[in-house]
């Protein structure tokens, strides 16, 4: 697999271009400030009633209403919540795009699932940092970068890879290495990861372990520490040294017990259900469900949030985390 580094990208490609970053949240502030400090001409687009406007100005950037920012820009990077992008695209972006303009994303959902279908004469690329915005910003200020993915969806002028790589360089990505992907691969793997492993899988694993211990008569405080709190230590070890690095650092008892019991928890049946989850992502069922859920005012989503908020592990966790002075209360 080819990795792209600083030498593979030329910021001069962006020299006479204005980049409008729409949204100033997690990704938006990091892209805008990193590009600005890389010498790229950046403006920020926000809603006229956005409370973030003052923050953008304090950070030294010019801020406009979304539609005006699009009009002024050559490249429009859409860093709004994914489920709001279609409406903003139809109302503020599409009417203000000129032929030759370029539209960019940090996640492929709306392009891949046809929620946004830009005209043929508009180039469309993705640069997706593989980390949250605050990390993208902090690592850049330290002189390094967070690895990025990039992808080309449509390229009417035939030079979009150079533009995308220059953009990735501007946010710091080529300092660490940039990988080429497709909108399809990025979108489907991202959804699968968050559903099966990261958000869905990990939380159910933690909560089920907690409930098994508590139902067997162990103190909820002890169960919380064992099943949730200590997960961070294990994840940090895997993050730094892979699965082998983690097993090297824990006791031999933990290693042996983990290796023998793990496959009983996650077995062939679990694998089959993971494959079904992937299939529902690939065939568009999940996207359709989530788009309709948003159109319907998110009744199911709110009900799920309420159900989750009432879990015993959340109550005991809130109390225990109050004892932990080092955990930021936000
Ligand atoms: P965010 O929620 O942190 O920020 C969204 C911004 O959009 C905020 O400034 C908000 O005020 C603004 N906004 C909300 N609704 C708006 C509207 N209707 N009109 C105009 N502005 C509006 O979002 P984020 O996490 O930065 O995600 C942005 C994009 O980056 C998404 O496509 C996401 O998938 C992608 N992404 C996020 C991460 C991450 O770690 N957060 C990582 C990679 C890619
Ligand atoms: Mg992701």
mmCIF file of C-alpha atoms and ligand atoms in Angstrom:
data_model
loop_
_atom_site.group_PDB
_atom_site.id
_atom_site.type_symbol
_atom_site.label_atom_id
_atom_site.label_comp_id
_atom_site.label_asym_id
_atom_site.label_seq_id
_atom_site.Cartn_x
_atom_site.Cartn_y
_atom_site.Cartn_z
ATOM 1 C CA UNK A 1 0.000 0.000 0.000
ATOM 2 C CA UNK A 2 1.337 3.427 -0.951
ATOM 3 C CA UNK A 3 1.632 6.114 1.696
ATOM 4 C CA UNK A 4 1.823 9.782 0.710
ATOM 5 C CA UNK A 5 4.133 12.095 2.645
ATOM 6 C CA UNK A 6 5.037 15.792 2.562
ATOM 7 C CA UNK A 7 7.210 15.291 -0.533
ATOM 8 C CA UNK A 8 4.265 13.840 -2.466
ATOM 9 C CA UNK A 9 2.132 16.959 -1.938
ATOM 10 C CA UNK A 10 2.558 20.565 -3.052
ATOM 11 C CA UNK A 11 0.830 23.360 -1.130
ATOM 12 C CA UNK A 12 1.358 25.659 -4.147
ATOM 13 C CA UNK A 13 -1.621 23.890 -5.718
ATOM 14 C CA UNK A 14 -3.765 25.843 -3.229
ATOM 15 C CA UNK A 15 -1.884 29.133 -3.688
ATOM 16 C CA UNK A 16 -4.569 31.156 -5.457
ATOM 17 C CA UNK A 17 -7.494 29.294 -3.937
ATOM 18 C CA UNK A 18 -9.781 30.187 -1.062
ATOM 19 C CA UNK A 19 -10.919 27.323 1.130
ATOM 20 C CA UNK A 20 -14.240 27.714 2.954
ATOM 21 C CA UNK A 21 -14.521 25.444 5.976
ATOM 22 C CA UNK A 22 -18.208 24.992 6.841
ATOM 23 C CA UNK A 23 -18.693 24.316 10.541
ATOM 24 C CA UNK A 24 -16.309 25.046 13.380
ATOM 25 C CA UNK A 25 -16.792 22.009 15.578
ATOM 26 C CA UNK A 26 -14.391 19.163 16.264
ATOM 27 C CA UNK A 27 -13.012 18.826 12.724
ATOM 28 C CA UNK A 28 -13.875 22.323 11.480
ATOM 29 C CA UNK A 29 -11.692 24.301 13.888
ATOM 30 C CA UNK A 30 -8.765 21.925 13.382
ATOM 31 C CA UNK A 31 -8.899 21.999 9.558
ATOM 32 C CA UNK A 32 -9.370 25.782 9.430
ATOM 33 C CA UNK A 33 -6.559 26.651 11.838
ATOM 34 C CA UNK A 34 -4.093 24.089 10.484
ATOM 35 C CA UNK A 35 -4.700 25.194 6.876
ATOM 36 C CA UNK A 36 -4.370 28.849 7.907
ATOM 37 C CA UNK A 37 -1.043 28.206 9.612
ATOM 38 C CA UNK A 38 0.089 26.217 6.554
ATOM 39 C CA UNK A 39 -0.351 29.423 4.534
ATOM 40 C CA UNK A 40 -3.652 28.537 2.852
ATOM 41 C CA UNK A 41 -6.284 31.251 2.464
ATOM 42 C CA UNK A 42 -9.130 30.053 4.709
ATOM 43 C CA UNK A 43 -12.550 31.428 5.578
ATOM 44 C CA UNK A 44 -15.165 29.859 7.836
ATOM 45 C CA UNK A 45 -18.867 29.482 7.024
ATOM 46 C CA UNK A 46 -21.426 29.320 9.841
ATOM 47 C CA UNK A 47 -25.122 29.946 10.367
ATOM 48 C CA UNK A 48 -25.876 33.647 10.927
ATOM 49 C CA UNK A 49 -27.136 32.840 14.446
ATOM 50 C CA UNK A 50 -24.190 30.647 15.375
ATOM 51 C CA UNK A 51 -22.749 31.295 18.816
ATOM 52 C CA UNK A 52 -19.361 30.124 17.534
ATOM 53 C CA UNK A 53 -18.773 33.255 15.401
ATOM 54 C CA UNK A 54 -16.905 35.115 18.147
ATOM 55 C CA UNK A 55 -14.612 32.162 18.712
ATOM 56 C CA UNK A 56 -13.694 32.056 15.006
ATOM 57 C CA UNK A 57 -12.885 35.780 15.025
ATOM 58 C CA UNK A 58 -10.836 35.408 18.206
ATOM 59 C CA UNK A 59 -8.903 32.643 16.455
ATOM 60 C CA UNK A 60 -8.033 35.205 13.758
ATOM 61 C CA UNK A 61 -10.164 33.881 10.881
ATOM 62 C CA UNK A 62 -12.850 35.570 8.790
ATOM 63 C CA UNK A 63 -16.342 34.177 9.229
ATOM 64 C CA UNK A 64 -19.340 34.500 6.885
ATOM 65 C CA UNK A 65 -22.848 33.105 6.548
ATOM 66 C CA UNK A 66 -22.656 29.654 4.998
ATOM 67 C CA UNK A 67 -24.004 30.772 1.590
ATOM 68 C CA UNK A 68 -21.596 33.748 1.402
ATOM 69 C CA UNK A 69 -18.625 31.605 2.384
ATOM 70 C CA UNK A 70 -19.477 29.179 -0.434
ATOM 71 C CA UNK A 71 -19.762 32.072 -2.933
ATOM 72 C CA UNK A 72 -16.327 33.380 -1.966
ATOM 73 C CA UNK A 73 -14.587 29.998 -2.029
ATOM 74 C CA UNK A 74 -12.932 27.788 -4.635
ATOM 75 C CA UNK A 75 -12.897 24.772 -2.335
ATOM 76 C CA UNK A 76 -15.714 24.090 0.135
ATOM 77 C CA UNK A 77 -14.963 21.635 2.949
ATOM 78 C CA UNK A 78 -18.186 20.442 4.568
ATOM 79 C CA UNK A 79 -17.572 19.805 8.270
ATOM 80 C CA UNK A 80 -21.154 19.908 9.485
ATOM 81 C CA UNK A 81 -22.871 17.003 11.267
ATOM 82 C CA UNK A 82 -23.437 14.330 8.601
ATOM 83 C CA UNK A 83 -27.207 14.236 9.058
ATOM 84 C CA UNK A 84 -27.496 18.023 8.456
ATOM 85 C CA UNK A 85 -25.295 18.179 5.367
ATOM 86 C CA UNK A 86 -28.004 17.401 2.795
ATOM 87 C CA UNK A 87 -30.257 20.298 3.884
ATOM 88 C CA UNK A 88 -27.384 22.778 4.028
ATOM 89 C CA UNK A 89 -26.139 21.518 0.661
ATOM 90 C CA UNK A 90 -29.516 22.125 -0.994
ATOM 91 C CA UNK A 91 -30.160 25.485 0.641
ATOM 92 C CA UNK A 92 -26.759 27.172 0.933
ATOM 93 C CA UNK A 93 -24.125 25.242 -1.002
ATOM 94 C CA UNK A 94 -25.498 24.104 -4.379
ATOM 95 C CA UNK A 95 -27.021 27.502 -5.346
ATOM 96 C CA UNK A 96 -23.635 29.177 -4.749
ATOM 97 C CA UNK A 97 -21.308 26.723 -6.469
ATOM 98 C CA UNK A 98 -19.575 27.815 -9.697
ATOM 99 C CA UNK A 99 -18.236 25.442 -12.337
ATOM 100 C CA UNK A 100 -14.653 24.640 -11.354
ATOM 101 C CA UNK A 101 -15.414 24.787 -7.645
ATOM 102 C CA UNK A 102 -14.514 21.798 -5.522
ATOM 103 C CA UNK A 103 -16.523 20.186 -2.761
ATOM 104 C CA UNK A 104 -14.775 18.279 0.009
ATOM 105 C CA UNK A 105 -15.815 16.049 2.892
ATOM 106 C CA UNK A 106 -14.211 14.355 5.897
ATOM 107 C CA UNK A 107 -16.575 11.367 5.778
ATOM 108 C CA UNK A 108 -18.193 9.696 2.803
ATOM 109 C CA UNK A 109 -21.736 9.023 4.040
ATOM 110 C CA UNK A 110 -23.688 11.637 2.062
ATOM 111 C CA UNK A 111 -21.844 11.126 -1.213
ATOM 112 C CA UNK A 112 -21.716 7.339 -1.015
ATOM 113 C CA UNK A 113 -25.393 7.003 -0.102
ATOM 114 C CA UNK A 114 -26.474 9.589 -2.705
ATOM 115 C CA UNK A 115 -27.813 12.148 -0.257
ATOM 116 C CA UNK A 116 -25.642 14.738 -1.949
ATOM 117 C CA UNK A 117 -25.105 14.382 -5.706
ATOM 118 C CA UNK A 118 -23.035 17.365 -6.910
ATOM 119 C CA UNK A 119 -23.168 18.381 -10.590
ATOM 120 C CA UNK A 120 -20.601 16.686 -12.856
ATOM 121 C CA UNK A 121 -18.532 19.843 -13.274
ATOM 122 C CA UNK A 122 -17.832 20.018 -9.526
ATOM 123 C CA UNK A 123 -14.824 18.059 -8.263
ATOM 124 C CA UNK A 124 -15.479 16.047 -5.098
ATOM 125 C CA UNK A 125 -12.797 14.718 -2.753
ATOM 126 C CA UNK A 126 -12.456 13.527 0.813
ATOM 127 C CA UNK A 127 -9.712 14.122 3.347
ATOM 128 C CA UNK A 128 -10.531 12.323 6.571
ATOM 129 C CA UNK A 129 -8.121 12.589 9.492
ATOM 130 C CA UNK A 130 -8.055 9.354 11.482
ATOM 131 C CA UNK A 131 -8.503 11.131 14.777
ATOM 132 C CA UNK A 132 -10.782 13.578 16.575
ATOM 133 C CA UNK A 133 -10.396 17.276 15.767
ATOM 134 C CA UNK A 134 -8.692 18.316 18.994
ATOM 135 C CA UNK A 135 -5.951 15.760 18.273
ATOM 136 C CA UNK A 136 -5.631 16.931 14.648
ATOM 137 C CA UNK A 137 -5.098 20.442 15.984
ATOM 138 C CA UNK A 138 -2.796 19.630 18.927
ATOM 139 C CA UNK A 139 -0.498 17.298 16.998
ATOM 140 C CA UNK A 140 -0.186 19.894 14.200
ATOM 141 C CA UNK A 141 0.875 22.609 16.667
ATOM 142 C CA UNK A 142 3.525 20.177 17.934
ATOM 143 C CA UNK A 143 4.971 19.940 14.416
ATOM 144 C CA UNK A 144 3.579 16.513 13.530
ATOM 145 C CA UNK A 145 0.329 15.306 11.999
ATOM 146 C CA UNK A 146 -2.503 12.786 12.310
ATOM 147 C CA UNK A 147 -2.655 10.213 9.455
ATOM 148 C CA UNK A 148 -5.414 10.908 6.936
ATOM 149 C CA UNK A 149 -7.386 9.033 4.301
ATOM 150 C CA UNK A 150 -8.114 10.692 0.995
ATOM 151 C CA UNK A 151 -10.436 9.749 -1.856
ATOM 152 C CA UNK A 152 -11.645 11.159 -5.152
ATOM 153 C CA UNK A 153 -15.331 10.865 -6.063
ATOM 154 C CA UNK A 154 -15.465 12.880 -9.293
ATOM 155 C CA UNK A 155 -12.673 14.760 -11.011
ATOM 156 C CA UNK A 156 -13.852 16.869 -13.968
ATOM 157 C CA UNK A 157 -10.514 18.703 -14.427
ATOM 158 C CA UNK A 158 -8.247 15.707 -13.867
ATOM 159 C CA UNK A 159 -6.021 17.267 -11.187
ATOM 160 C CA UNK A 160 -8.035 16.632 -8.043
ATOM 161 C CA UNK A 161 -5.587 14.172 -6.492
ATOM 162 C CA UNK A 162 -3.024 16.991 -6.323
ATOM 163 C CA UNK A 163 -5.600 19.259 -4.678
ATOM 164 C CA UNK A 164 -6.646 16.605 -2.169
ATOM 165 C CA UNK A 165 -3.037 15.799 -1.277
ATOM 166 C CA UNK A 166 -2.253 19.507 -0.891
ATOM 167 C CA UNK A 167 -5.263 19.830 1.417
ATOM 168 C CA UNK A 168 -4.073 16.815 3.407
ATOM 169 C CA UNK A 169 -0.664 18.472 3.680
ATOM 170 C CA UNK A 170 -2.279 21.702 4.872
ATOM 171 C CA UNK A 171 -4.007 19.963 7.776
ATOM 172 C CA UNK A 172 -0.769 18.140 8.659
ATOM 173 C CA UNK A 173 -1.751 14.697 7.397
ATOM 174 C CA UNK A 174 1.225 14.129 5.060
ATOM 175 C CA UNK A 175 3.596 14.675 8.009
ATOM 176 C CA UNK A 176 2.333 11.315 9.319
ATOM 177 C CA UNK A 177 1.279 9.590 6.092
ATOM 178 C CA UNK A 178 -1.844 9.645 3.935
ATOM 179 C CA UNK A 179 -3.622 6.583 2.492
ATOM 180 C CA UNK A 180 -5.786 6.580 -0.631
ATOM 181 C CA UNK A 181 -9.222 5.040 -0.283
ATOM 182 C CA UNK A 182 -12.656 5.335 -1.913
ATOM 183 C CA UNK A 183 -15.829 6.947 -0.579
ATOM 184 C CA UNK A 184 -17.335 3.443 -0.479
ATOM 185 C CA UNK A 185 -14.535 1.866 1.527
ATOM 186 C CA UNK A 186 -14.230 4.751 3.982
ATOM 187 C CA UNK A 187 -17.975 4.989 4.599
ATOM 188 C CA UNK A 188 -18.695 1.288 4.981
ATOM 189 C CA UNK A 189 -15.656 0.486 7.119
ATOM 190 C CA UNK A 190 -16.262 3.548 9.318
ATOM 191 C CA UNK A 191 -19.889 2.586 9.965
ATOM 192 C CA UNK A 192 -18.947 -1.036 10.596
ATOM 193 C CA UNK A 193 -16.182 -0.089 13.024
ATOM 194 C CA UNK A 194 -18.370 2.193 15.095
ATOM 195 C CA UNK A 195 -21.313 -0.228 15.154
ATOM 196 C CA UNK A 196 -19.721 -3.645 15.605
ATOM 197 C CA UNK A 197 -16.536 -2.851 17.499
ATOM 198 C CA UNK A 198 -15.984 0.647 18.837
ATOM 199 C CA UNK A 199 -19.260 2.139 20.015
ATOM 200 C CA UNK A 200 -21.755 -0.699 19.833
ATOM 201 C CA UNK A 201 -19.630 -3.777 20.452
ATOM 202 C CA UNK A 202 -17.403 -2.348 23.176
ATOM 203 C CA UNK A 203 -20.212 -0.785 25.231
ATOM 204 C CA UNK A 204 -22.342 -3.940 25.170
ATOM 205 C CA UNK A 205 -19.319 -6.035 26.144
ATOM 206 C CA UNK A 206 -18.587 -3.717 29.063
ATOM 207 C CA UNK A 207 -22.183 -3.494 30.238
ATOM 208 C CA UNK A 208 -22.881 -7.208 29.935
ATOM 209 C CA UNK A 209 -19.745 -8.033 31.923
ATOM 210 C CA UNK A 210 -20.803 -5.512 34.575
ATOM 211 C CA UNK A 211 -24.303 -6.996 34.822
ATOM 212 C CA UNK A 212 -23.018 -10.574 35.089
ATOM 213 C CA UNK A 213 -20.812 -9.620 38.040
ATOM 214 C CA UNK A 214 -23.512 -7.568 39.800
ATOM 215 C CA UNK A 215 -26.171 -10.255 39.264
ATOM 216 C CA UNK A 216 -23.776 -12.763 40.829
ATOM 217 C CA UNK A 217 -23.647 -10.618 43.980
ATOM 218 C CA UNK A 218 -20.454 -8.608 43.498
ATOM 219 C CA UNK A 219 -20.455 -4.927 44.469
ATOM 220 C CA UNK A 220 -21.358 -2.634 41.539
ATOM 221 C CA UNK A 221 -18.385 -0.406 42.408
ATOM 222 C CA UNK A 222 -15.993 -3.337 41.985
ATOM 223 C CA UNK A 223 -17.756 -4.454 38.803
ATOM 224 C CA UNK A 224 -17.472 -0.925 37.371
ATOM 225 C CA UNK A 225 -13.726 -0.788 37.971
ATOM 226 C CA UNK A 226 -13.129 -4.243 36.509
ATOM 227 C CA UNK A 227 -15.334 -3.968 33.414
ATOM 228 C CA UNK A 228 -15.285 -0.279 32.434
ATOM 229 C CA UNK A 229 -12.587 1.730 34.185
ATOM 230 C CA UNK A 230 -9.732 -0.671 33.475
ATOM 231 C CA UNK A 231 -10.655 -0.944 29.818
ATOM 232 C CA UNK A 232 -8.747 2.291 29.200
ATOM 233 C CA UNK A 233 -5.505 0.737 30.364
ATOM 234 C CA UNK A 234 -5.995 -2.230 28.040
ATOM 235 C CA UNK A 235 -6.975 -0.053 25.084
ATOM 236 C CA UNK A 236 -3.972 2.232 25.633
ATOM 237 C CA UNK A 237 -1.688 -0.814 25.605
ATOM 238 C CA UNK A 238 -3.235 -2.117 22.362
ATOM 239 C CA UNK A 239 -3.059 1.387 20.829
ATOM 240 C CA UNK A 240 0.652 1.547 21.562
ATOM 241 C CA UNK A 241 1.735 -2.046 20.977
ATOM 242 C CA UNK A 242 -1.071 -3.959 19.322
ATOM 243 C CA UNK A 243 -2.688 -7.025 20.846
ATOM 244 C CA UNK A 244 0.710 -8.653 21.444
ATOM 245 C CA UNK A 245 1.972 -5.523 23.202
ATOM 246 C CA UNK A 246 -1.022 -5.606 25.529
ATOM 247 C CA UNK A 247 -0.586 -9.317 26.304
ATOM 248 C CA UNK A 248 3.102 -8.708 26.949
ATOM 249 C CA UNK A 249 2.263 -6.091 29.589
ATOM 250 C CA UNK A 250 -0.449 -7.904 31.553
ATOM 251 C CA UNK A 251 0.188 -10.876 33.850
ATOM 252 C CA UNK A 252 0.603 -14.373 32.415
ATOM 253 C CA UNK A 253 -2.616 -15.324 34.215
ATOM 254 C CA UNK A 254 -4.487 -12.531 32.432
ATOM 255 C CA UNK A 255 -2.889 -13.517 29.140
ATOM 256 C CA UNK A 256 -3.765 -17.219 29.427
ATOM 257 C CA UNK A 257 -7.308 -16.589 30.717
ATOM 258 C CA UNK A 258 -7.922 -13.955 28.079
ATOM 259 C CA UNK A 259 -6.705 -16.140 25.243
ATOM 260 C CA UNK A 260 -8.834 -19.102 26.343
ATOM 261 C CA UNK A 261 -12.033 -17.227 27.332
ATOM 262 C CA UNK A 262 -12.073 -14.491 24.676
ATOM 263 C CA UNK A 263 -13.137 -16.847 21.857
ATOM 264 C CA UNK A 264 -16.005 -18.098 24.058
ATOM 265 C CA UNK A 265 -17.385 -14.557 24.349
ATOM 266 C CA UNK A 266 -16.805 -13.633 20.720
ATOM 267 C CA UNK A 267 -17.516 -16.880 18.871
ATOM 268 C CA UNK A 268 -18.580 -18.007 15.403
ATOM 269 C CA UNK A 269 -22.104 -16.815 16.138
ATOM 270 C CA UNK A 270 -20.859 -13.317 16.996
ATOM 271 C CA UNK A 271 -18.842 -13.290 13.793
ATOM 272 C CA UNK A 272 -21.947 -14.192 11.798
ATOM 273 C CA UNK A 273 -23.903 -11.333 13.332
ATOM 274 C CA UNK A 274 -21.027 -8.947 12.622
ATOM 275 C CA UNK A 275 -21.182 -10.071 8.998
ATOM 276 C CA UNK A 276 -24.924 -9.342 8.970
ATOM 277 C CA UNK A 277 -24.269 -5.854 10.341
ATOM 278 C CA UNK A 278 -21.744 -5.298 7.546
ATOM 279 C CA UNK A 279 -24.208 -6.505 4.968
ATOM 280 C CA UNK A 280 -26.871 -4.076 6.217
ATOM 281 C CA UNK A 281 -24.336 -1.290 5.835
ATOM 282 C CA UNK A 282 -23.262 -2.406 2.351
ATOM 283 C CA UNK A 283 -26.788 -2.819 0.980
ATOM 284 C CA UNK A 284 -27.866 0.594 2.275
ATOM 285 C CA UNK A 285 -30.367 -0.685 4.870
ATOM 286 C CA UNK A 286 -28.637 1.071 7.726
ATOM 287 C CA UNK A 287 -28.319 4.347 5.801
ATOM 288 C CA UNK A 288 -32.019 4.241 4.864
ATOM 289 C CA UNK A 289 -32.994 3.528 8.468
ATOM 290 C CA UNK A 290 -30.897 6.403 9.839
ATOM 291 C CA UNK A 291 -32.057 8.880 7.187
ATOM 292 C CA UNK A 292 -35.719 8.004 7.877
ATOM 293 C CA UNK A 293 -35.096 8.165 11.641
ATOM 294 C CA UNK A 294 -33.868 11.746 11.213
ATOM 295 C CA UNK A 295 -36.836 12.651 8.996
ATOM 296 C CA UNK A 296 -39.185 11.236 11.651
ATOM 297 C CA UNK A 297 -37.725 13.473 14.369
ATOM 298 C CA UNK A 298 -35.555 10.776 15.956
ATOM 299 C CA UNK A 299 -38.222 9.205 18.192
ATOM 300 C CA UNK A 300 -36.389 5.851 18.348
ATOM 301 C CA UNK A 301 -33.020 7.478 18.890
ATOM 302 C CA UNK A 302 -34.333 9.489 21.839
ATOM 303 C CA UNK A 303 -35.965 6.388 23.346
ATOM 304 C CA UNK A 304 -32.671 4.502 23.053
ATOM 305 C CA UNK A 305 -30.815 7.380 24.685
ATOM 306 C CA UNK A 306 -33.261 7.330 27.619
ATOM 307 C CA UNK A 307 -32.899 3.563 27.991
ATOM 308 C CA UNK A 308 -29.118 3.824 28.001
ATOM 309 C CA UNK A 309 -29.083 6.709 30.473
ATOM 310 C CA UNK A 310 -30.984 4.558 32.988
ATOM 311 C CA UNK A 311 -28.471 1.699 32.983
ATOM 312 C CA UNK A 312 -27.149 0.912 36.497
ATOM 313 C CA UNK A 313 -23.562 1.115 35.235
ATOM 314 C CA UNK A 314 -24.150 4.789 34.360
ATOM 315 C CA UNK A 315 -25.420 5.665 37.838
ATOM 316 C CA UNK A 316 -22.581 3.987 39.684
ATOM 317 C CA UNK A 317 -20.093 5.325 37.138
ATOM 318 C CA UNK A 318 -21.217 8.906 37.713
ATOM 319 C CA UNK A 319 -20.651 8.534 41.444
ATOM 320 C CA UNK A 320 -17.268 6.865 41.085
ATOM 321 C CA UNK A 321 -15.930 9.323 38.532
ATOM 322 C CA UNK A 322 -16.624 12.123 41.028
ATOM 323 C CA UNK A 323 -13.865 10.532 43.131
ATOM 324 C CA UNK A 324 -11.434 10.794 40.216
ATOM 325 C CA UNK A 325 -10.027 14.300 40.314
ATOM 326 C CA UNK A 326 -7.959 13.709 37.171
ATOM 327 C CA UNK A 327 -10.965 13.103 34.948
ATOM 328 C CA UNK A 328 -12.068 16.334 33.279
ATOM 329 C CA UNK A 329 -15.630 17.306 34.118
ATOM 330 C CA UNK A 330 -17.127 18.895 31.034
HETATM 331 P P1 LIG B 1 -19.262 18.732 15.139
HETATM 332 O O1 LIG B 1 -20.628 18.380 15.601
HETATM 333 O O2 LIG B 1 -18.147 18.758 16.119
HETATM 334 O O3 LIG B 1 -19.294 20.182 14.438
HETATM 335 C C1 LIG B 1 -20.295 20.541 13.527
HETATM 336 C C2 LIG B 1 -20.300 22.034 13.271
HETATM 337 O O4 LIG B 1 -21.376 22.343 12.380
HETATM 338 C C3 LIG B 1 -20.494 22.903 14.488
HETATM 339 O O5 LIG B 1 -19.679 24.056 14.331
HETATM 340 C C4 LIG B 1 -21.973 23.300 14.400
HETATM 341 O O6 LIG B 1 -22.216 24.523 15.029
HETATM 342 C C5 LIG B 1 -22.157 23.415 12.907
HETATM 343 N N1 LIG B 1 -23.541 23.199 12.475
HETATM 344 C C6 LIG B 1 -24.439 22.324 12.966
HETATM 345 N N2 LIG B 1 -25.596 22.388 12.269
HETATM 346 C C7 LIG B 1 -25.416 23.320 11.310
HETATM 347 C C8 LIG B 1 -26.251 23.843 10.270
HETATM 348 N N3 LIG B 1 -27.490 23.380 10.097
HETATM 349 N N4 LIG B 1 -25.723 24.809 9.482
HETATM 350 C C9 LIG B 1 -24.472 25.258 9.645
HETATM 351 N N5 LIG B 1 -23.642 24.802 10.617
HETATM 352 C C10 LIG B 1 -24.115 23.852 11.437
HETATM 353 O O7 LIG B 1 -18.941 17.746 13.905
HETATM 354 P P2 LIG B 1 -17.554 16.992 13.577
HETATM 355 O O8 LIG B 1 -17.385 15.864 14.522
HETATM 356 O O9 LIG B 1 -16.472 17.992 13.422
HETATM 357 O O10 LIG B 1 -17.903 16.332 12.159
HETATM 358 C C11 LIG B 1 -17.812 17.045 10.955
HETATM 359 C C12 LIG B 1 -17.504 16.067 9.835
HETATM 360 O O11 LIG B 1 -16.239 15.462 10.085
HETATM 361 C C13 LIG B 1 -18.500 14.919 9.704
HETATM 362 O O12 LIG B 1 -18.629 14.612 8.343
HETATM 363 C C14 LIG B 1 -17.816 13.787 10.431
HETATM 364 O O13 LIG B 1 -18.222 12.499 9.988
HETATM 365 C C15 LIG B 1 -16.378 14.054 10.055
HETATM 366 N N6 LIG B 1 -15.358 13.458 10.915
HETATM 367 C C16 LIG B 1 -15.416 13.627 12.266
HETATM 368 C C17 LIG B 1 -14.405 13.093 13.060
HETATM 369 C C18 LIG B 1 -14.408 13.287 14.565
HETATM 370 O O14 LIG B 1 -13.590 12.674 15.217
HETATM 371 N N7 LIG B 1 -15.245 14.124 15.160
HETATM 372 C C19 LIG B 1 -13.333 12.402 12.482
HETATM 373 C C20 LIG B 1 -13.282 12.279 11.082
HETATM 374 C C21 LIG B 1 -14.305 12.815 10.324
HETATM 375 MG MG1 LIG B 2 -14.733 6.826 12.205
#
